[in-house]
Amino acid sequence: MTHYRLTLEYLGTRYRGWQAQKNAETVANQVERAARGVFTTVHELYGSGRTDAGVHALAQVAHLKADRPKNPRANLKLALNDLLPPDIAVLEIRETSADFHARYQAKERIYLYQILRRRSAFGADLCWWVKDPLNVKKMQDAAALLIGKHDFGSFCDQDGEKASDTRMDLRGIEIKEDGALILLRFRADRYLWKQVRRMTGFLAEVGRGRYKPEQAQALLAKPSRELAPYTAPPSGLFLEKVLYTGERFGAALNPVVFIA
Amino acid sequence: MTHYRLTLEYLGTRYRGWQAQKNAETVANQVERAARGVFTTVHELYGSGRTDAGVHALAQVAHLKADRPKNPRANLKLALNDLLPPDIAVLEIRETSADFHARYQAKERIYLYQILRRRSAFGADLCWWVKDPLNVKKMQDAAALLIGKHDFGSFCDQDGEKASDTRMDLRGIEIKEDGALILLRFRADRYLWKQVRRMTGFLAEVGRGRYKPEQAQALLAKPSRELAPYTAPPSGLFLEKVLYTGERFGAALNPVVFIA
């Protein structure tokens, strides 16, 4: 059995998220199907984390345990890509140590969110189009208040989650304007369910003027899902990078897809 | 009855082209349906030309003849966009003279084609991914030989079209590299069926080295569909601009959607 580390890019629009499912088409289903075409036996495929339905990835990481390639001379990356649909691409596949676990060893997950300030027929699957004018400075002010170790229960979709489980360390939020786009980048080791989309929804409400930046503090002080009700759509969200021990990420905050 | 000129942007992926059809979903069907929601009566909707299934538009022009808006105070552009799906957008609607005809008065149609030199999960609907290395200089050399008044029967998909009908004046082809993209822009008053995709297919074959640039002359001298058999896929094609009397177009050749 050989252990591989895969880096994958996908457009999540057509899929019910990453996680393998029996009765719905998911990205992991597709990757596993391709792997079964390339390897004699596939023992395990495991992603760094779930992405929800409609969410994209620039560099999802997964580990794959498999026996011998059917064609020992095949270029594994090309062979997998030949069997994958056009909206999923293997960017890299390389052998890794037997103890590498894509999920449990991930140290940081970086997400990018694209808000588009005008309607675009080409951006519908890749952005969230916000009609109302947004004050980016106020969004940045509110974002600064969210950074750090807090109880993010107000930004969690999970019913009945215990307060002890809704504490997390939000390491950073960067917000930048780029033409008609507003880009948001989030950094943390882990997130609560739909947290990035709920934080983005809240920050957009701040930008619209419906919330004040200071209300971020109230949401953190008294966690309640009633307070931050808006969840930004999955179309604008990209898993940008997953970091493991010793890895760093310093790329400039740029659009994934620039809409002219 | 009021006469309007519409400019429309659309992602053609989901549609069987522009032209209204009874048993298939087309862009014109969607626009007409939205217009029926906004106006009391819709008499005519007519585009500058058909775009084929899967082909996109940055600025399709159409004329619309309609009676009174249901809401006399409505902003017509916003009202139409509210009723259109996210992959179609009205960029402009304005009143025009009763004799304006979107198709018969168009003087020039400009098409853009995007070739992508690497696999991208995000570019599948917006580009043609060509795996083989392409020599852009040779593509430019071949393109230069196509410009002018010729019989383009070798680049026409229509069976039984008479030679007299396959003559046209190709006013220009520009080809430019932009990162991982190769952009091609075609200018003419009219085209034969699938001509742009057939010319693009031929130019890519030249770039791959399977044809020599000089073979463009042979294809023009002895029109035969057997000679230029490759049709580039619709995904990379955009109707970029339609010009009417007195209008000019001098925009730089830039990607529609830039894939990072």
Short mmCIF file of C-alpha atoms in Angstrom, two decimals:
data_model
loop_
_atom_site.label_atom_id
_atom_site.label_comp_id
_atom_site.label_asym_id
_atom_site.label_seq_id
_atom_site.Cartn_x
_atom_site.Cartn_y
_atom_site.Cartn_z
CA MET A 1 0.00 0.00 0.00
CA THR A 2 1.28 3.45 -0.91
CA HIS A 3 0.35 6.71 0.84
CA TYR A 4 -0.23 9.78 -1.30
CA ARG A 5 -0.88 13.42 -0.60
CA LEU A 6 -3.17 15.10 -3.14
CA THR A 7 -3.80 18.80 -3.76
CA LEU A 8 -7.09 19.45 -5.54
CA GLU A 9 -8.85 22.40 -7.16
CA TYR A 10 -12.61 22.33 -7.69
CA LEU A 11 -15.62 24.36 -8.63
CA GLY A 12 -18.13 23.25 -6.01
CA THR A 13 -21.27 24.45 -7.82
CA ARG A 14 -22.43 21.04 -9.03
CA TYR A 15 -21.54 19.11 -5.87
CA ARG A 16 -23.07 18.44 -2.47
CA GLY A 17 -19.76 19.40 -0.90
CA TRP A 18 -16.53 17.48 -0.48
CA GLN A 19 -17.55 14.64 1.83
CA ALA A 20 -18.30 11.23 0.24
CA GLN A 21 -22.03 10.42 0.21
CA LYS A 22 -23.99 7.48 -1.11
CA ASN A 23 -27.02 9.32 -2.47
CA ALA A 24 -25.57 12.60 -3.65
CA GLU A 25 -22.77 13.61 -5.99
CA THR A 26 -19.80 14.95 -4.04
CA VAL A 27 -16.24 15.90 -4.91
CA ALA A 28 -14.77 13.01 -2.88
CA ASN A 29 -17.05 10.58 -4.74
CA GLN A 30 -15.58 11.80 -8.02
CA VAL A 31 -12.00 11.66 -6.81
CA GLU A 32 -12.47 8.18 -5.37
CA ARG A 33 -14.03 6.99 -8.63
CA ALA A 34 -11.06 8.35 -10.59
CA ALA A 35 -8.64 6.73 -8.11
CA ARG A 36 -10.38 3.38 -8.61
CA GLY A 37 -9.75 3.76 -12.31
CA VAL A 38 -6.03 4.41 -11.78
CA PHE A 39 -5.13 2.10 -8.84
CA THR A 40 -5.73 -1.64 -8.34
CA THR A 41 -7.24 -1.03 -4.90
CA VAL A 42 -8.22 2.16 -3.10
CA HIS A 43 -8.18 1.83 0.69
CA GLU A 44 -8.87 5.36 1.92
CA LEU A 45 -9.45 8.90 0.68
CA TYR A 46 -9.64 11.57 3.37
CA GLY A 47 -9.88 15.34 2.94
CA SER A 48 -8.53 18.07 5.22
CA GLY A 49 -12.10 18.98 6.02
CA ARG A 50 -15.58 19.13 4.58
CA THR A 51 -16.50 21.90 2.26
CA ASP A 52 -20.24 22.51 2.07
CA ALA A 53 -22.42 22.20 -1.01
CA GLY A 54 -21.46 24.82 -3.60
CA VAL A 55 -18.20 25.80 -1.88
CA HIS A 56 -15.04 25.75 -4.01
CA ALA A 57 -11.41 24.86 -3.35
CA LEU A 58 -8.17 26.25 -4.72
CA ALA A 59 -6.05 23.73 -2.85
CA GLN A 60 -7.98 21.12 -0.90
CA VAL A 61 -5.57 18.55 0.57
CA ALA A 62 -6.45 14.88 0.86
CA HIS A 63 -4.59 11.70 1.61
CA LEU A 64 -5.10 8.58 -0.44
CA LYS A 65 -4.06 5.05 0.48
CA ALA A 66 -3.96 2.80 -2.54
CA ASP A 67 -2.31 -0.27 -4.02
CA ARG A 68 -0.29 -0.39 -7.23
CA PRO A 69 -1.26 1.75 -10.21
CA LYS A 70 -2.87 -0.35 -12.93
CA ASN A 71 -0.39 1.13 -15.37
CA PRO A 72 2.97 1.23 -13.56
CA ARG A 73 4.35 3.81 -16.03
CA ALA A 74 1.39 6.18 -15.82
CA ASN A 75 1.83 9.80 -14.80
CA LEU A 76 -0.57 9.62 -11.84
CA LYS A 77 -1.63 13.27 -11.99
CA LEU A 78 -2.52 13.10 -15.69
CA ALA A 79 -4.17 9.70 -15.28
CA LEU A 80 -6.41 10.97 -12.46
CA ASN A 81 -7.25 14.19 -14.31
CA ASP A 82 -8.20 12.21 -17.41
CA LEU A 83 -10.86 10.46 -15.34
CA LEU A 84 -12.09 13.54 -13.48
CA PRO A 85 -14.82 15.90 -14.73
CA PRO A 86 -13.63 19.34 -15.94
CA ASP A 87 -14.67 21.09 -12.70
CA ILE A 88 -12.24 19.06 -10.55
CA ALA A 89 -8.46 19.04 -11.07
CA VAL A 90 -5.60 17.31 -9.29
CA LEU A 91 -2.89 19.96 -8.98
CA GLU A 92 -0.36 17.67 -7.32
CA ILE A 93 -0.02 14.07 -6.16
CA ARG A 94 3.05 12.86 -4.30
CA GLU A 95 3.99 10.00 -2.02
CA THR A 96 3.89 10.79 1.66
CA SER A 97 4.67 9.02 4.93
CA ALA A 98 2.30 6.37 6.27
CA ASP A 99 1.35 8.55 9.23
CA PHE A 100 0.26 11.62 7.20
CA HIS A 101 -3.38 12.43 7.92
CA ALA A 102 -4.91 15.22 5.83
CA ARG A 103 -7.47 16.13 8.46
CA TYR A 104 -5.92 15.53 11.85
CA GLN A 105 -2.52 16.98 11.01
CA ALA A 106 -3.75 20.19 9.38
CA LYS A 107 -2.47 23.19 11.37
CA GLU A 108 -4.25 26.00 9.56
CA ARG A 109 -7.08 26.41 7.08
CA ILE A 110 -7.31 29.54 4.97
CA TYR A 111 -10.56 30.57 3.31
CA LEU A 112 -11.18 33.28 0.73
CA TYR A 113 -14.54 34.92 0.11
CA GLN A 114 -15.37 36.96 -3.01
CA ILE A 115 -18.09 39.61 -2.82
CA LEU A 116 -18.97 41.24 -6.14
CA ARG A 117 -20.43 44.72 -6.16
CA ARG A 118 -22.19 44.45 -9.49
CA ARG A 119 -24.31 41.86 -11.23
CA SER A 120 -22.22 39.69 -13.54
CA ALA A 121 -23.46 36.77 -15.60
CA PHE A 122 -19.98 35.25 -15.28
CA GLY A 123 -19.56 35.70 -11.53
CA ALA A 124 -22.78 34.05 -10.32
CA ASP A 125 -21.08 30.77 -9.33
CA LEU A 126 -17.88 32.37 -8.06
CA CYS A 127 -18.99 35.37 -6.04
CA TRP A 128 -21.74 36.73 -3.88
CA TRP A 129 -23.31 39.70 -5.61
CA VAL A 130 -24.28 42.35 -3.07
CA LYS A 131 -26.52 45.05 -4.50
CA ASP A 132 -26.29 47.56 -1.67
CA PRO A 133 -23.26 49.83 -1.33
CA LEU A 134 -20.77 48.44 1.19
CA ASN A 135 -18.49 50.50 3.42
CA VAL A 136 -15.26 48.48 3.35
CA LYS A 137 -13.60 50.51 6.12
CA LYS A 138 -16.41 49.61 8.52
CA MET A 139 -16.16 45.95 7.50
CA GLN A 140 -12.45 46.06 8.31
CA ASP A 141 -13.16 47.68 11.69
CA ALA A 142 -15.65 44.96 12.58
CA ALA A 143 -13.30 42.22 11.34
CA ALA A 144 -10.53 43.49 13.63
CA LEU A 145 -12.84 42.95 16.61
CA LEU A 146 -13.52 39.33 15.63
CA ILE A 147 -9.86 38.30 15.56
CA GLY A 148 -8.63 36.30 18.55
CA LYS A 149 -9.85 33.57 20.92
CA HIS A 150 -13.58 33.94 21.50
CA ASP A 151 -16.81 32.02 21.81
CA PHE A 152 -18.11 32.20 18.24
CA GLY A 153 -21.48 30.61 19.08
CA SER A 154 -23.22 33.56 17.38
CA PHE A 155 -21.58 32.53 14.10
CA CYS A 156 -22.30 28.82 14.28
CA ASP A 157 -25.09 26.99 12.51
CA GLN A 158 -25.05 23.87 14.64
CA ASP A 159 -28.02 23.42 16.93
CA GLY A 160 -27.31 22.25 20.44
CA GLU A 161 -23.58 22.74 20.20
CA LYS A 162 -22.14 23.25 23.66
CA ALA A 163 -20.60 26.62 24.46
CA SER A 164 -17.32 24.85 25.23
CA ASP A 165 -17.26 23.63 21.64
CA THR A 166 -17.91 27.02 20.06
CA ARG A 167 -14.70 28.62 21.32
CA MET A 168 -12.02 28.96 18.66
CA ASP A 169 -9.03 31.08 17.78
CA LEU A 170 -9.59 33.26 14.73
CA ARG A 171 -6.02 34.10 13.72
CA GLY A 172 -6.74 36.68 11.07
CA ILE A 173 -9.14 38.39 8.69
CA GLU A 174 -7.90 40.47 5.78
CA ILE A 175 -10.34 42.54 3.72
CA LYS A 176 -9.36 44.26 0.49
CA GLU A 177 -11.07 45.96 -2.45
CA ASP A 178 -10.06 44.86 -5.94
CA GLY A 179 -12.04 46.52 -8.71
CA ALA A 180 -15.66 45.47 -8.38
CA LEU A 181 -14.66 42.74 -5.91
CA ILE A 182 -14.30 42.80 -2.15
CA LEU A 183 -12.01 39.97 -1.00
CA LEU A 184 -12.08 38.54 2.52
CA ARG A 185 -9.49 36.07 3.80
CA PHE A 186 -9.89 34.11 7.04
CA ARG A 187 -7.17 32.16 8.88
CA ALA A 188 -7.71 29.65 11.71
CA ASP A 189 -6.80 26.10 12.67
CA ARG A 190 -10.46 25.09 12.62
CA TYR A 191 -13.89 26.69 12.19
CA LEU A 192 -17.40 26.07 13.42
CA TRP A 193 -20.01 24.90 10.94
CA LYS A 194 -20.73 27.66 8.38
CA GLN A 195 -18.71 30.09 10.50
CA VAL A 196 -16.90 31.73 7.59
CA ARG A 197 -20.16 32.31 5.72
CA ARG A 198 -21.85 33.63 8.89
CA MET A 199 -18.97 36.00 9.65
CA THR A 200 -19.04 37.17 6.02
CA GLY A 201 -22.80 37.69 6.26
CA PHE A 202 -22.34 39.76 9.40
CA LEU A 203 -19.49 41.80 7.91
CA ALA A 204 -21.60 42.57 4.84
CA GLU A 205 -24.40 43.76 7.15
CA VAL A 206 -21.87 46.06 8.81
CA GLY A 207 -20.78 47.30 5.37
CA ARG A 208 -24.42 47.99 4.50
CA GLY A 209 -24.82 49.98 7.72
CA ARG A 210 -27.39 47.70 9.33
CA TYR A 211 -24.94 46.77 12.11
CA LYS A 212 -22.23 48.86 13.71
CA PRO A 213 -18.68 47.46 13.82
CA GLU A 214 -18.84 47.53 17.65
CA GLN A 215 -21.70 45.03 17.59
CA ALA A 216 -19.08 42.38 16.83
CA GLN A 217 -18.10 42.60 20.50
CA ALA A 218 -21.69 42.05 21.69
CA LEU A 219 -22.03 38.99 19.44
CA LEU A 220 -18.87 37.51 20.95
CA ALA A 221 -19.81 38.43 24.53
CA LYS A 222 -23.31 36.89 24.39
CA PRO A 223 -23.30 34.12 21.82
CA SER A 224 -26.70 33.69 20.24
CA ARG A 225 -27.51 32.65 16.73
CA GLU A 226 -30.38 35.13 16.64
CA LEU A 227 -27.90 37.97 16.64
CA ALA A 228 -25.97 37.16 13.47
CA PRO A 229 -28.63 35.59 11.34
CA TYR A 230 -27.28 36.17 7.89
CA THR A 231 -25.30 33.40 6.15
CA ALA A 232 -23.46 34.44 2.99
CA PRO A 233 -24.04 32.05 0.05
CA PRO A 234 -21.56 29.24 -0.71
CA SER A 235 -20.85 30.54 -4.25
CA GLY A 236 -18.31 33.11 -3.01
CA LEU A 237 -16.35 30.79 -0.73
CA PHE A 238 -13.04 29.08 -1.58
CA LEU A 239 -10.87 26.84 0.60
CA GLU A 240 -7.66 28.58 -0.38
CA LYS A 241 -4.93 26.72 1.49
CA VAL A 242 -4.36 24.05 4.15
CA LEU A 243 -1.10 24.18 6.09
CA TYR A 244 0.71 21.31 7.81
CA THR A 245 3.66 21.35 10.23
CA GLY A 246 6.44 23.55 8.95
CA GLU A 247 4.42 25.05 6.07
CA ARG A 248 3.83 28.75 5.58
CA PHE A 249 1.53 30.82 3.39
CA GLY A 250 2.22 34.41 2.47
CA ALA A 251 0.48 34.91 -0.87
CA ALA A 252 -0.99 38.33 -1.59
CA LEU A 253 -4.77 38.57 -1.36
CA ASN A 254 -5.84 38.41 -5.01
CA PRO A 255 -9.03 37.43 -6.80
CA VAL A 256 -9.40 33.78 -7.72
CA VAL A 257 -11.20 34.74 -10.86
CA PHE A 258 -11.12 38.31 -11.98
CA ILE A 259 -14.33 39.52 -13.55
CA ALA A 260 -13.55 42.29 -15.99
CA MET B 1 -45.60 50.79 -28.57
CA THR B 2 -42.09 51.72 -27.50
CA HIS B 3 -38.86 50.57 -29.16
CA TYR B 4 -35.94 49.65 -26.93
CA ARG B 5 -32.34 48.69 -27.54
CA LEU B 6 -30.97 46.18 -25.03
CA THR B 7 -27.38 45.21 -24.31
CA LEU B 8 -27.07 41.83 -22.62
CA GLU B 9 -24.35 39.78 -20.97
CA TYR B 10 -24.75 36.01 -20.57
CA LEU B 11 -23.02 32.81 -19.67
CA GLY B 12 -24.24 30.49 -22.40
CA THR B 13 -23.38 27.20 -20.67
CA ARG B 14 -26.93 26.31 -19.62
CA TYR B 15 -28.64 27.46 -22.82
CA ARG B 16 -29.32 26.12 -26.29
CA GLY B 17 -28.02 29.37 -27.70
CA TRP B 18 -29.65 32.77 -28.08
CA GLN B 19 -32.48 32.07 -30.52
CA ALA B 20 -35.98 31.57 -29.08
CA GLN B 21 -37.13 27.92 -29.20
CA LYS B 22 -40.25 26.17 -28.04
CA ASN B 23 -38.75 22.97 -26.73
CA ALA B 24 -35.39 24.08 -25.39
CA GLU B 25 -34.24 26.72 -22.94
CA THR B 26 -32.58 29.62 -24.73
CA VAL B 27 -31.36 33.05 -23.71
CA ALA B 28 -34.03 34.83 -25.77
CA ASN B 29 -36.71 32.70 -24.07
CA GLN B 30 -35.49 33.95 -20.71
CA VAL B 31 -35.28 37.58 -21.80
CA GLU B 32 -38.73 37.44 -23.38
CA ARG B 33 -40.18 35.89 -20.21
CA ALA B 34 -38.64 38.68 -18.10
CA ALA B 35 -39.94 41.29 -20.54
CA ARG B 36 -43.46 39.85 -20.23
CA GLY B 37 -43.16 40.34 -16.49
CA VAL B 38 -42.18 43.98 -16.86
CA PHE B 39 -44.29 45.17 -19.84
CA THR B 40 -48.02 44.94 -20.48
CA THR B 41 -47.44 43.49 -23.95
CA VAL B 42 -44.27 42.30 -25.69
CA HIS B 43 -44.46 42.49 -29.49
CA GLU B 44 -40.97 41.53 -30.61
CA LEU B 45 -37.54 40.60 -29.28
CA TYR B 46 -34.79 40.27 -31.88
CA GLY B 47 -31.07 39.69 -31.33
CA SER B 48 -28.16 40.88 -33.47
CA GLY B 49 -27.53 37.27 -34.34
CA ARG B 50 -27.74 33.74 -33.06
CA THR B 51 -25.14 32.52 -30.67
CA ASP B 52 -24.85 28.72 -30.58
CA ALA B 53 -25.46 26.47 -27.59
CA GLY B 54 -22.88 27.13 -24.88
CA VAL B 55 -21.56 30.35 -26.46
CA HIS B 56 -21.42 33.43 -24.21
CA ALA B 57 -21.97 37.14 -24.78
CA LEU B 58 -20.36 40.20 -23.25
CA ALA B 59 -22.63 42.56 -25.13
CA GLN B 60 -25.30 40.95 -27.24
CA VAL B 61 -27.60 43.61 -28.69
CA ALA B 62 -31.33 43.08 -29.14
CA HIS B 63 -34.30 45.23 -29.93
CA LEU B 64 -37.52 44.94 -28.02
CA LYS B 65 -40.91 46.32 -29.01
CA ALA B 66 -43.25 46.51 -26.06
CA ASP B 67 -46.22 48.38 -24.64
CA ARG B 68 -46.28 50.27 -21.37
CA PRO B 69 -44.33 49.02 -18.34
CA LYS B 70 -46.69 47.51 -15.77
CA ASN B 71 -45.09 49.79 -13.19
CA PRO B 72 -44.63 53.20 -14.87
CA ARG B 73 -42.04 54.26 -12.27
CA ALA B 74 -39.93 51.10 -12.50
CA ASN B 75 -36.26 51.25 -13.39
CA LEU B 76 -36.53 48.97 -16.43
CA LYS B 77 -32.99 47.59 -16.19
CA LEU B 78 -33.37 46.61 -12.54
CA ALA B 79 -36.88 45.27 -13.13
CA LEU B 80 -35.71 43.01 -15.97
CA ASN B 81 -32.64 41.84 -14.05
CA ASP B 82 -34.80 40.96 -11.06
CA LEU B 83 -36.71 38.53 -13.28
CA LEU B 84 -33.67 37.10 -15.08
CA PRO B 85 -31.59 34.13 -13.84
CA PRO B 86 -28.11 34.98 -12.47
CA ASP B 87 -26.34 33.91 -15.68
CA ILE B 88 -28.07 36.57 -17.80
CA ALA B 89 -27.79 40.31 -17.16
CA VAL B 90 -29.21 43.36 -18.90
CA LEU B 91 -26.33 45.86 -19.02
CA GLU B 92 -28.34 48.62 -20.68
CA ILE B 93 -31.84 49.33 -21.94
CA ARG B 94 -32.71 52.53 -23.73
CA GLU B 95 -35.38 53.81 -26.06
CA THR B 96 -34.49 53.76 -29.71
CA SER B 97 -36.05 54.79 -32.99
CA ALA B 98 -38.85 52.73 -34.52
CA ASP B 99 -36.62 51.69 -37.43
CA PHE B 100 -33.76 50.27 -35.34
CA HIS B 101 -33.24 46.59 -36.17
CA ALA B 102 -30.68 44.74 -34.04
CA ARG B 103 -29.88 42.21 -36.73
CA TYR B 104 -30.22 43.94 -40.09
CA GLN B 105 -28.52 47.15 -39.07
CA ALA B 106 -25.49 45.60 -37.37
CA LYS B 107 -22.32 46.67 -39.20
CA GLU B 108 -19.74 44.60 -37.38
CA ARG B 109 -19.68 41.66 -34.98
CA ILE B 110 -16.64 41.10 -32.79
CA TYR B 111 -15.97 37.72 -31.21
CA LEU B 112 -13.41 36.78 -28.56
CA TYR B 113 -12.09 33.27 -28.02
CA GLN B 114 -10.24 32.17 -24.87
CA ILE B 115 -7.83 29.24 -25.06
CA LEU B 116 -6.40 28.11 -21.72
CA ARG B 117 -3.06 26.36 -21.65
CA ARG B 118 -3.61 24.52 -18.40
CA ARG B 119 -6.43 22.58 -16.82
CA SER B 120 -8.49 24.78 -14.50
CA ALA B 121 -11.57 23.71 -12.58
CA PHE B 122 -12.78 27.33 -12.84
CA GLY B 123 -12.17 27.83 -16.53
CA ALA B 124 -14.03 24.81 -17.91
CA ASP B 125 -17.11 26.81 -18.95
CA LEU B 126 -15.21 29.90 -20.06
CA CYS B 127 -12.25 28.60 -22.02
CA TRP B 128 -11.04 25.82 -24.23
CA TRP B 129 -8.31 23.95 -22.46
CA VAL B 130 -5.64 22.83 -24.94
CA LYS B 131 -3.20 20.31 -23.49
CA ASP B 132 -0.58 20.42 -26.22
CA PRO B 133 1.96 23.25 -26.38
CA LEU B 134 0.89 25.93 -28.86
CA ASN B 135 3.21 28.10 -30.93
CA VAL B 136 1.47 31.48 -30.83
CA LYS B 137 3.72 33.06 -33.46
CA LYS B 138 2.69 30.42 -36.00
CA MET B 139 -0.97 30.96 -35.08
CA GLN B 140 -0.51 34.68 -35.76
CA ASP B 141 1.15 33.93 -39.10
CA ALA B 142 -1.74 31.71 -40.17
CA ALA B 143 -4.30 34.25 -38.94
CA ALA B 144 -2.71 36.98 -41.07
CA LEU B 145 -3.34 34.82 -44.15
CA LEU B 146 -7.04 34.43 -43.33
CA ILE B 147 -7.76 38.15 -43.17
CA GLY B 148 -9.52 39.64 -46.16
CA LYS B 149 -12.27 38.75 -48.66
CA HIS B 150 -12.20 35.02 -49.37
CA ASP B 151 -14.38 32.00 -49.85
CA PHE B 152 -14.45 30.56 -46.32
CA GLY B 153 -16.29 27.37 -47.33
CA SER B 154 -13.56 25.33 -45.61
CA PHE B 155 -14.56 26.93 -42.32
CA CYS B 156 -18.31 26.55 -42.64
CA ASP B 157 -20.45 23.88 -41.02
CA GLN B 158 -23.47 24.26 -43.25
CA ASP B 159 -24.08 21.42 -45.66
CA GLY B 160 -25.00 22.34 -49.18
CA GLU B 161 -24.22 26.02 -48.79
CA LYS B 162 -23.46 27.52 -52.17
CA ALA B 163 -19.96 28.83 -52.80
CA SER B 164 -21.44 32.23 -53.53
CA ASP B 165 -22.77 32.27 -49.97
CA THR B 166 -19.52 31.28 -48.31
CA ARG B 167 -17.61 34.36 -49.40
CA MET B 168 -17.13 36.92 -46.63
CA ASP B 169 -14.80 39.68 -45.58
CA LEU B 170 -12.78 38.84 -42.48
CA ARG B 171 -11.69 42.27 -41.32
CA GLY B 172 -9.27 41.25 -38.60
CA ILE B 173 -7.85 38.64 -36.28
CA GLU B 174 -5.79 39.59 -33.24
CA ILE B 175 -4.01 36.92 -31.21
CA LYS B 176 -2.33 37.64 -27.89
CA GLU B 177 -0.90 35.68 -24.96
CA ASP B 178 -2.04 36.67 -21.50
CA GLY B 179 -0.62 34.47 -18.75
CA ALA B 180 -1.99 30.97 -19.22
CA LEU B 181 -4.53 32.28 -21.76
CA ILE B 182 -4.31 32.77 -25.49
CA LEU B 183 -6.87 35.31 -26.65
CA LEU B 184 -8.19 35.50 -30.21
CA ARG B 185 -10.38 38.33 -31.49
CA PHE B 186 -12.25 38.20 -34.79
CA ARG B 187 -13.88 41.13 -36.59
CA ALA B 188 -16.32 40.91 -39.51
CA ASP B 189 -19.73 42.16 -40.56
CA ARG B 190 -21.07 38.60 -40.69
CA TYR B 191 -19.77 35.03 -40.31
CA LEU B 192 -20.66 31.64 -41.68
CA TRP B 193 -22.13 29.05 -39.33
CA LYS B 194 -19.54 28.02 -36.73
CA GLN B 195 -16.88 29.89 -38.70
CA VAL B 196 -15.20 31.44 -35.68
CA ARG B 197 -14.96 28.07 -33.90
CA ARG B 198 -13.69 26.39 -37.08
CA MET B 199 -11.06 29.09 -37.66
CA THR B 200 -10.02 28.80 -34.00
CA GLY B 201 -9.82 25.01 -34.35
CA PHE B 202 -7.60 25.40 -37.41
CA LEU B 203 -5.37 28.02 -35.75
CA ALA B 204 -4.89 25.73 -32.74
CA GLU B 205 -3.87 22.92 -35.10
CA VAL B 206 -1.31 25.30 -36.59
CA GLY B 207 -0.11 26.16 -33.07
CA ARG B 208 0.25 22.45 -32.32
CA GLY B 209 2.30 22.00 -35.47
CA ARG B 210 -0.12 19.70 -37.27
CA TYR B 211 -0.73 22.30 -39.97
CA LYS B 212 1.64 24.87 -41.40
CA PRO B 213 0.54 28.52 -41.42
CA GLU B 214 0.73 28.48 -45.26
CA GLN B 215 -2.01 25.86 -45.39
CA ALA B 216 -4.44 28.66 -44.63
CA GLN B 217 -4.00 29.74 -48.26
CA ALA B 218 -4.81 26.28 -49.58
CA LEU B 219 -7.96 26.13 -47.45
CA LEU B 220 -9.12 29.44 -48.88
CA ALA B 221 -8.17 28.56 -52.46
CA LYS B 222 -9.99 25.20 -52.49
CA PRO B 223 -12.84 25.37 -50.04
CA SER B 224 -13.62 21.97 -48.59
CA ARG B 225 -14.90 21.10 -45.19
CA GLU B 226 -12.68 18.06 -45.07
CA LEU B 227 -9.62 20.24 -44.89
CA ALA B 228 -10.33 22.16 -41.68
CA PRO B 229 -12.27 19.59 -39.73
CA TYR B 230 -11.66 20.75 -36.19
CA THR B 231 -14.31 22.90 -34.49
CA ALA B 232 -13.23 24.54 -31.22
CA PRO B 233 -15.76 24.04 -28.39
CA PRO B 234 -18.37 26.74 -27.63
CA SER B 235 -17.14 27.23 -24.04
CA GLY B 236 -14.32 29.59 -25.06
CA LEU B 237 -16.39 31.81 -27.37
CA PHE B 238 -17.83 35.21 -26.46
CA LEU B 239 -19.81 37.62 -28.63
CA GLU B 240 -17.83 40.65 -27.48
CA LYS B 241 -19.39 43.58 -29.32
CA VAL B 242 -21.89 44.47 -32.03
CA LEU B 243 -21.42 47.77 -33.85
CA TYR B 244 -24.06 49.89 -35.60
CA THR B 245 -23.67 52.89 -37.90
CA GLY B 246 -21.28 55.44 -36.46
CA GLU B 247 -20.09 53.20 -33.60
CA ARG B 248 -16.45 52.28 -33.00
CA PHE B 249 -14.69 49.74 -30.84
CA GLY B 250 -11.08 50.08 -29.78
CA ALA B 251 -10.86 48.19 -26.48
CA ALA B 252 -7.60 46.41 -25.69
CA LEU B 253 -7.68 42.63 -26.05
CA ASN B 254 -8.05 41.47 -22.46
CA PRO B 255 -9.36 38.30 -20.84
CA VAL B 256 -13.06 38.23 -20.06
CA VAL B 257 -12.37 36.23 -16.97
CA PHE B 258 -8.85 35.98 -15.73
CA ILE B 259 -7.97 32.65 -14.22
CA ALA B 260 -5.25 33.11 -11.63
#
